Short mmCIF file of C-alpha atoms in Angstrom, two decimals:
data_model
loop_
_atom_site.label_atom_id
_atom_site.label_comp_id
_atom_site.label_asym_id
_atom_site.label_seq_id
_atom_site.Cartn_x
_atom_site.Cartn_y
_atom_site.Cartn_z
CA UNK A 1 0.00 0.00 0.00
CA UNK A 2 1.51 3.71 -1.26
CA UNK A 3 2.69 5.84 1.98
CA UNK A 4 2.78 9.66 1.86
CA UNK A 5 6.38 10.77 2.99
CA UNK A 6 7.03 12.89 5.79
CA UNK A 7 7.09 16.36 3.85
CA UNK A 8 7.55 18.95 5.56
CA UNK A 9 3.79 19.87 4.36
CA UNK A 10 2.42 16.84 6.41
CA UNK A 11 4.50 17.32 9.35
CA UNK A 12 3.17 20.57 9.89
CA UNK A 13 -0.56 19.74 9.30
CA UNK A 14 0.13 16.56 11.94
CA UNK A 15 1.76 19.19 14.17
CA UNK A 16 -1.17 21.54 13.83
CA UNK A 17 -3.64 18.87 14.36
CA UNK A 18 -2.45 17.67 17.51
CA UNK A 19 -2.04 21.23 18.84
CA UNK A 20 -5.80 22.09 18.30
CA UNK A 21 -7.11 18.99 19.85
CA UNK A 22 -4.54 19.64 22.97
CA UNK A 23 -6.43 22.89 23.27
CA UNK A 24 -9.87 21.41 23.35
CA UNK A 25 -8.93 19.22 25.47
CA UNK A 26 -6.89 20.70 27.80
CA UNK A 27 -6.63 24.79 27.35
CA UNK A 28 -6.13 26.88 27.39
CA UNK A 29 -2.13 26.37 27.29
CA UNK A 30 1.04 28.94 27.30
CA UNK A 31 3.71 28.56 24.02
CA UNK A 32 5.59 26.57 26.58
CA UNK A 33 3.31 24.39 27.60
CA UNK A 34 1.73 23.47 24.23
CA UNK A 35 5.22 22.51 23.64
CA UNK A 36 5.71 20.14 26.38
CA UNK A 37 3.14 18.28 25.76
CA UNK A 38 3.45 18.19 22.25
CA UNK A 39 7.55 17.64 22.23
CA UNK A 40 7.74 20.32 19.97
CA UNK A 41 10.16 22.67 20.72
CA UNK A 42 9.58 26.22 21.73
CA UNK A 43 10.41 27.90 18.60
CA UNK A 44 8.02 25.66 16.63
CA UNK A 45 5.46 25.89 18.71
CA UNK A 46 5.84 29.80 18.48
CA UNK A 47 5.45 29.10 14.39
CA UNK A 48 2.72 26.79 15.28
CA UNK A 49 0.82 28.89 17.15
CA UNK A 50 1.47 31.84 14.63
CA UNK A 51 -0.27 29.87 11.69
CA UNK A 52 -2.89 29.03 13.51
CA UNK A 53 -3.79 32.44 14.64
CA UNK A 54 -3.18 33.64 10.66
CA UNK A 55 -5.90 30.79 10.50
CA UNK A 56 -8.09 32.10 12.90
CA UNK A 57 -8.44 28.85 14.55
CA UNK A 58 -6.46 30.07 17.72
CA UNK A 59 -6.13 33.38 19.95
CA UNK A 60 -4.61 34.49 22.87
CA UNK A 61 -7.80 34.20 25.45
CA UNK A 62 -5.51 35.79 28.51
CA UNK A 63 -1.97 35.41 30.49
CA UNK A 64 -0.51 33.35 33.10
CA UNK A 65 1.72 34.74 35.69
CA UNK A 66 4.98 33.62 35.99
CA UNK A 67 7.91 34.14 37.85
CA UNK A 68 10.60 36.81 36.44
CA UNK A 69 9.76 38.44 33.27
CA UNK A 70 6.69 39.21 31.85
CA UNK A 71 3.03 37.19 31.89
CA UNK A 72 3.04 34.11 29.10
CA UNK A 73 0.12 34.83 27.26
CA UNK A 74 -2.43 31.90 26.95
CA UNK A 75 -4.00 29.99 24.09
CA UNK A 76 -7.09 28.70 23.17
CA UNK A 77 -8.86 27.67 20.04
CA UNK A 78 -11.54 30.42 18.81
CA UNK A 79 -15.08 28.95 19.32
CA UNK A 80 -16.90 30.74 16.16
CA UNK A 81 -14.30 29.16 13.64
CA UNK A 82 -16.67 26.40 12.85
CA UNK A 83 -20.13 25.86 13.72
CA UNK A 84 -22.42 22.72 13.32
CA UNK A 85 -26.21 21.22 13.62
CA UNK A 86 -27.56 18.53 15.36
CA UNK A 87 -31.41 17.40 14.87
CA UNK A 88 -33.34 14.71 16.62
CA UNK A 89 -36.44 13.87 14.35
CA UNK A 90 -39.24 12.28 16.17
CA UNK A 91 -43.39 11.67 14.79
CA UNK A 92 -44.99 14.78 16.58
CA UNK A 93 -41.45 17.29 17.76
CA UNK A 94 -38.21 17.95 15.94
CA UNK A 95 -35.31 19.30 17.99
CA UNK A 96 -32.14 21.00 16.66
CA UNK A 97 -29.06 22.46 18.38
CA UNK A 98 -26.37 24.59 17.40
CA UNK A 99 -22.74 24.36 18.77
CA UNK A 100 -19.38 25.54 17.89
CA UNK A 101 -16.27 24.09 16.88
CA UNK A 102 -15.31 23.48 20.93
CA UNK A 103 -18.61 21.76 21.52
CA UNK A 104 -20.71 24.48 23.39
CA UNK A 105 -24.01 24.11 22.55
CA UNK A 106 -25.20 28.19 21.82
CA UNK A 107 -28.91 27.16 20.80
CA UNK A 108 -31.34 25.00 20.80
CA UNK A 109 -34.97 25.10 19.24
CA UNK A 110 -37.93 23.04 19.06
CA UNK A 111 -40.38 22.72 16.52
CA UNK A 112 -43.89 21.02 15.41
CA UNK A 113 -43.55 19.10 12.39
CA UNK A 114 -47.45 18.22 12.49
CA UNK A 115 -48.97 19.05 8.82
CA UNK A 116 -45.54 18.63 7.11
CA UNK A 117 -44.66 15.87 5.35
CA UNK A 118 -41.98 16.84 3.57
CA UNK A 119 -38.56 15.93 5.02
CA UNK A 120 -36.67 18.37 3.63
CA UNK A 121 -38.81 21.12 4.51
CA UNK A 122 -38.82 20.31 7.86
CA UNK A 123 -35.23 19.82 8.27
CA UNK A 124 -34.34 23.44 6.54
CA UNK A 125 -37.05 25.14 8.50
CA UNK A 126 -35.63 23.50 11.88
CA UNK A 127 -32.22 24.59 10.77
CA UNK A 128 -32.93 28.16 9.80
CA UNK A 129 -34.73 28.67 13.58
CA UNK A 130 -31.81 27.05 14.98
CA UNK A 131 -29.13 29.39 13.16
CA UNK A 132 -31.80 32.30 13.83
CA UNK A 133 -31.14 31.81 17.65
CA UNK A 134 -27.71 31.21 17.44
CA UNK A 135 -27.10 34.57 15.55
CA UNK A 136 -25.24 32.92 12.96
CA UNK A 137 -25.82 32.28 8.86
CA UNK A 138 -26.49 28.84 7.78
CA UNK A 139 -23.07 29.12 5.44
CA UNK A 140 -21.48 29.00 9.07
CA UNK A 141 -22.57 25.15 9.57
CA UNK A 142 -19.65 22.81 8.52
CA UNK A 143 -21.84 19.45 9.60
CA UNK A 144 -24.93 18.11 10.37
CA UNK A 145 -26.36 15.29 11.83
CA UNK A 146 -29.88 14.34 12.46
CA UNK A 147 -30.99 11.32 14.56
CA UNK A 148 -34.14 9.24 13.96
CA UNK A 149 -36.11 6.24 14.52
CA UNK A 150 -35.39 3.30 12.05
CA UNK A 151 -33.12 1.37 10.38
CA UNK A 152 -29.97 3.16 8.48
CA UNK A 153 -28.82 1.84 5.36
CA UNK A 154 -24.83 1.82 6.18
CA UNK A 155 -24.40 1.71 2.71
CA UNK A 156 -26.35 4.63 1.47
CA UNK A 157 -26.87 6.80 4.78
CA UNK A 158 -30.53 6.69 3.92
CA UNK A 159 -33.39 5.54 6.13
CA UNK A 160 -34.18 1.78 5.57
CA UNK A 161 -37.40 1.59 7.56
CA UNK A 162 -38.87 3.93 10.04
CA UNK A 163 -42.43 2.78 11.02
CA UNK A 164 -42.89 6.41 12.57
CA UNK A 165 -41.01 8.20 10.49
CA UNK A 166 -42.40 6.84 6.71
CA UNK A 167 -41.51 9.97 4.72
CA UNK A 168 -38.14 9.58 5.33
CA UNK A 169 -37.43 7.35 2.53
CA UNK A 170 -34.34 6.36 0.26
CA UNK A 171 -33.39 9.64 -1.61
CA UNK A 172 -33.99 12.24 1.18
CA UNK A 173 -30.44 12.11 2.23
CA UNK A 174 -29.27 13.52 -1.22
CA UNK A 175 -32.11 16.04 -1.16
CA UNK A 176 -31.09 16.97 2.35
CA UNK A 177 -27.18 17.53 1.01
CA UNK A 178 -28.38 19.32 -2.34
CA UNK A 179 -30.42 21.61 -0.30
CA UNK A 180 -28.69 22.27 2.63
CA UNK A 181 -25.01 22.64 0.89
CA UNK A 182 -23.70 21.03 4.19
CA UNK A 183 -22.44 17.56 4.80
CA UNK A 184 -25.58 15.76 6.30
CA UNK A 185 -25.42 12.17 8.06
CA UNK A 186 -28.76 10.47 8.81
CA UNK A 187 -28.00 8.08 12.35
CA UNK A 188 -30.09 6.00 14.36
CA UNK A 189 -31.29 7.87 17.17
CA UNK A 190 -29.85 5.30 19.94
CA UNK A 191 -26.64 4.79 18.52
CA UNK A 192 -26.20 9.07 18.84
CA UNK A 193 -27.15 8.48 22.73
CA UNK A 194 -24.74 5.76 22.98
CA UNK A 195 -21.57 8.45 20.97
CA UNK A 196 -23.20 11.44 23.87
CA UNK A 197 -23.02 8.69 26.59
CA UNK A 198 -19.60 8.11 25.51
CA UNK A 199 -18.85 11.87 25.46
CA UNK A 200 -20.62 12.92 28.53
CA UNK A 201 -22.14 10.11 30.44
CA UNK A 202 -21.89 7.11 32.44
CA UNK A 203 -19.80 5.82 29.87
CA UNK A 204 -17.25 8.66 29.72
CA UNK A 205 -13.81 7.25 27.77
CA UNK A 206 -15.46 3.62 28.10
CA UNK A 207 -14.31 1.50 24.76
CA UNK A 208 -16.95 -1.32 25.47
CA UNK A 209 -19.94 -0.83 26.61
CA UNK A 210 -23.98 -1.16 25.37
CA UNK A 211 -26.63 1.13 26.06
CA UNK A 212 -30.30 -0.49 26.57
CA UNK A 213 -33.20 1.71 25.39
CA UNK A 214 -36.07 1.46 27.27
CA UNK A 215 -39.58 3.52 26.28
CA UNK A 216 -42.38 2.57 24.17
CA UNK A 217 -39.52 1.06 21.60
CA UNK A 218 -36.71 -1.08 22.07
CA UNK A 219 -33.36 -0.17 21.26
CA UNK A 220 -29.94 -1.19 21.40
CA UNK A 221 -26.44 0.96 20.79
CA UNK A 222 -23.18 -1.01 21.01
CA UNK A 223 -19.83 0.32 21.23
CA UNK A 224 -16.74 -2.18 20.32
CA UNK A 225 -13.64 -1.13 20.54
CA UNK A 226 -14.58 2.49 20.76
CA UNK A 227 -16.67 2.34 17.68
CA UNK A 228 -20.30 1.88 17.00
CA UNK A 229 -21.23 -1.00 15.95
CA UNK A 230 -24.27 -0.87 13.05
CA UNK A 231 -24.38 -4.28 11.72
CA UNK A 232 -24.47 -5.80 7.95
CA UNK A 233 -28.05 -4.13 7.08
CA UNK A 234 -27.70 -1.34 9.89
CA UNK A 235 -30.24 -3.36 11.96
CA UNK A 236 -27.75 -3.86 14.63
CA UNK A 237 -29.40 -3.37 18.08
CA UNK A 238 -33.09 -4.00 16.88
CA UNK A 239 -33.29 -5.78 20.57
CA UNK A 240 -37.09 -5.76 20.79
CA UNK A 241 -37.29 -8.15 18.45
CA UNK A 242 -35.26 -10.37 20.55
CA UNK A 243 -36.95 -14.18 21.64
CA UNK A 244 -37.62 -14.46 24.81
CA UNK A 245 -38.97 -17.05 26.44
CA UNK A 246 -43.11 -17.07 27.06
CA UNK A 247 -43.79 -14.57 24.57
CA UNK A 248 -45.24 -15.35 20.77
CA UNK A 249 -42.92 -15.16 18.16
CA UNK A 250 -43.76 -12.41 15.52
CA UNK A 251 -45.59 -13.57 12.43
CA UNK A 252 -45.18 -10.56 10.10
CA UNK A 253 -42.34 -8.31 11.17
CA UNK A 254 -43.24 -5.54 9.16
CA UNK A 255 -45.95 -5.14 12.67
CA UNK A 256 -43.19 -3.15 14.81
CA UNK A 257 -45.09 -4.04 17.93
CA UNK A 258 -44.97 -7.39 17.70
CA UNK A 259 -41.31 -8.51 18.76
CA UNK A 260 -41.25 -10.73 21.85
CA UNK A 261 -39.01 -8.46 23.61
CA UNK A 262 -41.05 -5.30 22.83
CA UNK A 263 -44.51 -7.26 23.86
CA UNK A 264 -42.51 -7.94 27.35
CA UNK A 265 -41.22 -4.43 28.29
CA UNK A 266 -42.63 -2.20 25.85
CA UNK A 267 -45.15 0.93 26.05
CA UNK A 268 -48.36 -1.24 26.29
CA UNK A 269 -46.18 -3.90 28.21
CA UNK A 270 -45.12 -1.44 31.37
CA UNK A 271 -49.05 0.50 31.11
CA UNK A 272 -50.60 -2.83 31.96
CA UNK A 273 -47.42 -3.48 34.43
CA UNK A 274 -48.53 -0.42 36.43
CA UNK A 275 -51.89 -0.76 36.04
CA UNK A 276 -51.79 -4.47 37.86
CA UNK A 277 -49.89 -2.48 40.67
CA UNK A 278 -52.17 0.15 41.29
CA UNK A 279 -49.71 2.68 40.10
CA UNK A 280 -51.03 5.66 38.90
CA UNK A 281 -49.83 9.15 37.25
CA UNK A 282 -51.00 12.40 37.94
CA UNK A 283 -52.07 15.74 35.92
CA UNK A 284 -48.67 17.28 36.20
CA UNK A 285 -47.67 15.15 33.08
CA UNK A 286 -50.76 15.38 31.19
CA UNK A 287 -51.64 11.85 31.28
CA UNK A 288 -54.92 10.25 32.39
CA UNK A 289 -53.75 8.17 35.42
CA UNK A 290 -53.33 4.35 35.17
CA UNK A 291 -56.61 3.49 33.96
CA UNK A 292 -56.68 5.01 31.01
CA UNK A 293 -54.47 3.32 28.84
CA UNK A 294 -51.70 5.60 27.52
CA UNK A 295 -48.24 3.99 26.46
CA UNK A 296 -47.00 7.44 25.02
CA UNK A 297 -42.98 7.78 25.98
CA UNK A 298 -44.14 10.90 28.71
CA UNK A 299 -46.45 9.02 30.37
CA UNK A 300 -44.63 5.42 30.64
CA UNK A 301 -42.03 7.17 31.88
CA UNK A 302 -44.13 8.33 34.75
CA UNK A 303 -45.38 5.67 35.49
CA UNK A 304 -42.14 3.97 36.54
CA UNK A 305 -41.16 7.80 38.17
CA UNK A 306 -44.08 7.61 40.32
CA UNK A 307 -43.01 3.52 41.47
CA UNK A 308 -39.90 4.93 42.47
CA UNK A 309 -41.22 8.01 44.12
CA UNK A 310 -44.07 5.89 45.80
CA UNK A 311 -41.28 2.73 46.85
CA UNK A 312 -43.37 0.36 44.61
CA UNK A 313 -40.97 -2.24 44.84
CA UNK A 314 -42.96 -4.99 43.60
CA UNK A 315 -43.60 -2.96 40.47
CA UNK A 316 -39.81 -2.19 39.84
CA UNK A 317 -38.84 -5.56 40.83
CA UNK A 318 -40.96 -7.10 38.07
CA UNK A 319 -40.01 -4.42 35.32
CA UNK A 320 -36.47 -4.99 36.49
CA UNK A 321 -37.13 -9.27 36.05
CA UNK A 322 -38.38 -8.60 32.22
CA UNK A 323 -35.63 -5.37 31.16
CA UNK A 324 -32.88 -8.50 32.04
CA UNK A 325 -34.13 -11.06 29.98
CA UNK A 326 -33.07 -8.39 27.13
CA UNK A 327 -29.99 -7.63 28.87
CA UNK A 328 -28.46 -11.02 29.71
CA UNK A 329 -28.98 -12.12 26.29
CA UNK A 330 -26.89 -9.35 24.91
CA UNK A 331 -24.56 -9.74 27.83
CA UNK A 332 -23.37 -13.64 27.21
CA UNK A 333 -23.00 -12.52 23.31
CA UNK A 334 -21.44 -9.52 23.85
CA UNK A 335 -19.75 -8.94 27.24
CA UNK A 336 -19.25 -5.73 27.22
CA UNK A 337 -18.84 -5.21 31.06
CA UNK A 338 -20.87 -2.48 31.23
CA UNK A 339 -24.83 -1.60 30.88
CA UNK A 340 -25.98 2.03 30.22
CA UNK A 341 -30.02 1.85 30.94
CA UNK A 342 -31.60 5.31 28.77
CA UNK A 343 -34.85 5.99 27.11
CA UNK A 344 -37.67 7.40 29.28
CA UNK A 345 -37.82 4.04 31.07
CA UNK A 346 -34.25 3.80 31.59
CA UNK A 347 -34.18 7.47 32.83
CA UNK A 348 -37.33 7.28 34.70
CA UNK A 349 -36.03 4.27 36.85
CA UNK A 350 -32.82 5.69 37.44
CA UNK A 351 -30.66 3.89 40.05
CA UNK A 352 -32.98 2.08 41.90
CA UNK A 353 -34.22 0.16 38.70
CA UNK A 354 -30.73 -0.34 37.27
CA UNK A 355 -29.46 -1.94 40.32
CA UNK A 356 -32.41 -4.18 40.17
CA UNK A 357 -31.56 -5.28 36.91
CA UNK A 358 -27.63 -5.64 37.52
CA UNK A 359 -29.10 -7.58 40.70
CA UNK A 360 -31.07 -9.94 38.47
CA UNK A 361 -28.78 -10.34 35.58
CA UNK A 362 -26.18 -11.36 37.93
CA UNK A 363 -29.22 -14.77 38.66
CA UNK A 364 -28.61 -16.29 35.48
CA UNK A 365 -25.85 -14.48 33.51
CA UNK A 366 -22.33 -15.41 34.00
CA UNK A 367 -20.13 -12.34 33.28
CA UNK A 368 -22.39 -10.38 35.17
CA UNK A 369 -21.54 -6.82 33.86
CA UNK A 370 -22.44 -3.33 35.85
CA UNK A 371 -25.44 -1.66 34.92
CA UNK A 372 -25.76 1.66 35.73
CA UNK A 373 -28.70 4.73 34.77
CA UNK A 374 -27.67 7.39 31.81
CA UNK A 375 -26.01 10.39 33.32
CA UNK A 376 -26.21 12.36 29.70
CA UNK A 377 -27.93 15.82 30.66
CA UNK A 378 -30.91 17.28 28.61
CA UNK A 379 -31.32 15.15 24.90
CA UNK A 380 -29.16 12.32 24.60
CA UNK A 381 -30.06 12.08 20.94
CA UNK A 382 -29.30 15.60 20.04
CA UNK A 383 -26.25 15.83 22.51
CA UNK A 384 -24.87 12.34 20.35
CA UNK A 385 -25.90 14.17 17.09
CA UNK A 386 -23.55 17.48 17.81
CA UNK A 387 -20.37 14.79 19.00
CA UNK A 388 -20.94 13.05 15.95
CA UNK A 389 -21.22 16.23 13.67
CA UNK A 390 -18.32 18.21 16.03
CA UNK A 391 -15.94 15.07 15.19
CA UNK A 392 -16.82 15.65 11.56
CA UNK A 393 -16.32 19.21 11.26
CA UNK A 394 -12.67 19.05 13.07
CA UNK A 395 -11.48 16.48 10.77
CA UNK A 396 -12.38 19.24 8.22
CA UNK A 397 -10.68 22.65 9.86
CA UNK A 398 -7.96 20.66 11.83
CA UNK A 399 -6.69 18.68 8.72
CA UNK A 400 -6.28 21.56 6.39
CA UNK A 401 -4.35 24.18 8.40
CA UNK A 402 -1.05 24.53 6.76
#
């Protein structure tokens, strides 16, 4: 396979690279000390930092005192050098979120996509209220990611299948990119909570690990290696459609409800599971109170909030029994060690229901792995859909500096 040499070019662009992601990571940083942890000496640091400011990638941001002789003056990368979008597309809300090149997030926006069925429309409207708050022009963006519900053709990018979602078909991808002028990726919405998980949450720096989505849907995101892991057909992690034992197997799975593992702990599946317990939910979220029915993601969620508010252990205890069955079987395939429990279930159960799963994985699974409760603040899919869009936009400024 054909090397490129060391040119002087390439050292410098290597150089450069490793510089800016020192200062996200770790600014803001003196000439001296960017060059001690680089190895670089102080005079090329000096040039280093020069062509990056010529760049205006980097600036001094203030001074550190020193000893004898005057303040060393202190770098950091400028924030507004690169900005990018991050959308999580669900049936009846769209949210999108602006951040800049370091990762801050500078707005965020909410929208009603009811009426509109056109993909593209929504996702330019969404984008233009997003950039509107931000104070910033849409030629600003330098990615984009949006998260949804369905299957994603690794392949193509494009949706494969989205039961709630069935406007977003094969082809909106490329009208997304023709319209929008800005690199777009289309990724499953759990995966993106498993990359912010990664980024922010229980998992922080964790290679291996698999987060469990629990709501009204099923869903899986495994990380191997430090890398998601999507599967031939991008169907990797479709865990309610999982076996398990003493539910009917599926006999048309185009019928998204119908997966054993989603008839066990699914929207309908925890409703009734609270309703057998005398749990019930008050106004404050809208919904009509145990009896009446509702499986929406808000109201399961309370549900299983108001068990652990009330101390219905019996009610957590059995959830806890049926969100395992899932859970060891991916554990004794996969082993990751560790369990991330999100969605609204996940979320809504918090500690108390994770540690009654690890409790009851650790009955009948042998590597027993930790299971802990998302600590991801605010969206996890739109937090996941800015990492993966900030990691694309810095291998576009930081690899062409020189």
């Amino acid at each position: 396979m054909p090397t490129r040499p060391g040119t002087p070019r390439l050292l410098r662009q290597l150089n450069d690279r490793a510089a800016l992601e020192l200062l996200l990571s770790s600014g803001p940083l003196t000439r001296a000390e960017l060059g001690e942890y680089t190895g670089l000496s102080k005079v090329t640091a000096g040039q280093l930092l020069s062509r990056l400011e010529e760049r205006d990638l980097v600036t001094v941001v203030g001074e550190q005192a020193g000893g004898r002789g005057p303040n060393a003056a202190l770098y950091g990368v400028v924030p507004s050098c690169a900005y990018v979008v991050g959308l999580d597309v669900l049936p009846d809300r769209i949210s999108a979120g602006v951040a800049d090149i370091t990762g801050t997030l500078v707005a965020e926006v909410s929208a009603d996509p009811s009426g509109h069925d056109d993909p593209v429309r929504l996702v330019r409207s969404a984008v233009s209220q997003a950039c509107e708050s931000a104070g910033i022009g849409a030629d600003r963006l330098r990615a984009f990611v949006i998260g949804t519900r369905g299957v994603v053709d690794p392949c193509t990018g494009d949706v494969r299948f989205s039961f709630d979602l069935p406007s977003w078909h094969n082809g909106v991808l490329a009208e997304l990119r023709r319209d929008l002028g800005v690199p777009v990726t289309i990724e499953n919405d759990v995966n993106l909570a498993a990359l912010a998980e990664r980024a922010y949450g229980a998992a922080l720096g964790v290679d291996d690990f698999v987060l469990v989505w629990a709501g009204v849907g099923q869903g899986l995101g495994v990380m191997l290696g430090g890398r998601l892991h999507r599967g031939f057909t991008g169907g990797a992690g479709e865990i309610g459609w999982l076996p398990v034992p003493g539910e009917p197997l599926p006999t048309d799975v185009s019928e998204p409800q119908s997966g054993s593992f989603q008839r066990l702990v699914g929207g309908d599946a925890v409703t009734g599971l609270a309703n057998a317990h005398g749990i019930g939910i008050g106004s404050p979220s809208g919904a009509s109170g145990a009896s009446g029915g509702d499986s929406d993601a808000g109201s399961v969620g309370n549900y299983v909030r108001t068990a652990v508010t009330e101390g219905a252990e019996a009610f957590l205890d059995e959830l806890a029994g049926r969100l395992a069955v899932g859970v060891a079987a991916v554990a004794v395939v996969l082993d990751p060690g560790l369990i991330v429990l999100s969605g609204d279930v996940g979320r809504a159960g918090g500690d108390a229901l994770a540690a009654r799963v690890q409790d009851a994985v650790a009955r009948f699974c042998p590597s027993q792995p930790r299971v802990v409760v998302s600590r991801v603040k605010g969206n996890p899919v739109l937090r996941g859909a800015l990492v993966s869009a900030l990691h694309q936009a810095r291998e576009q400024v930081f690899s062409d500096t020189v």
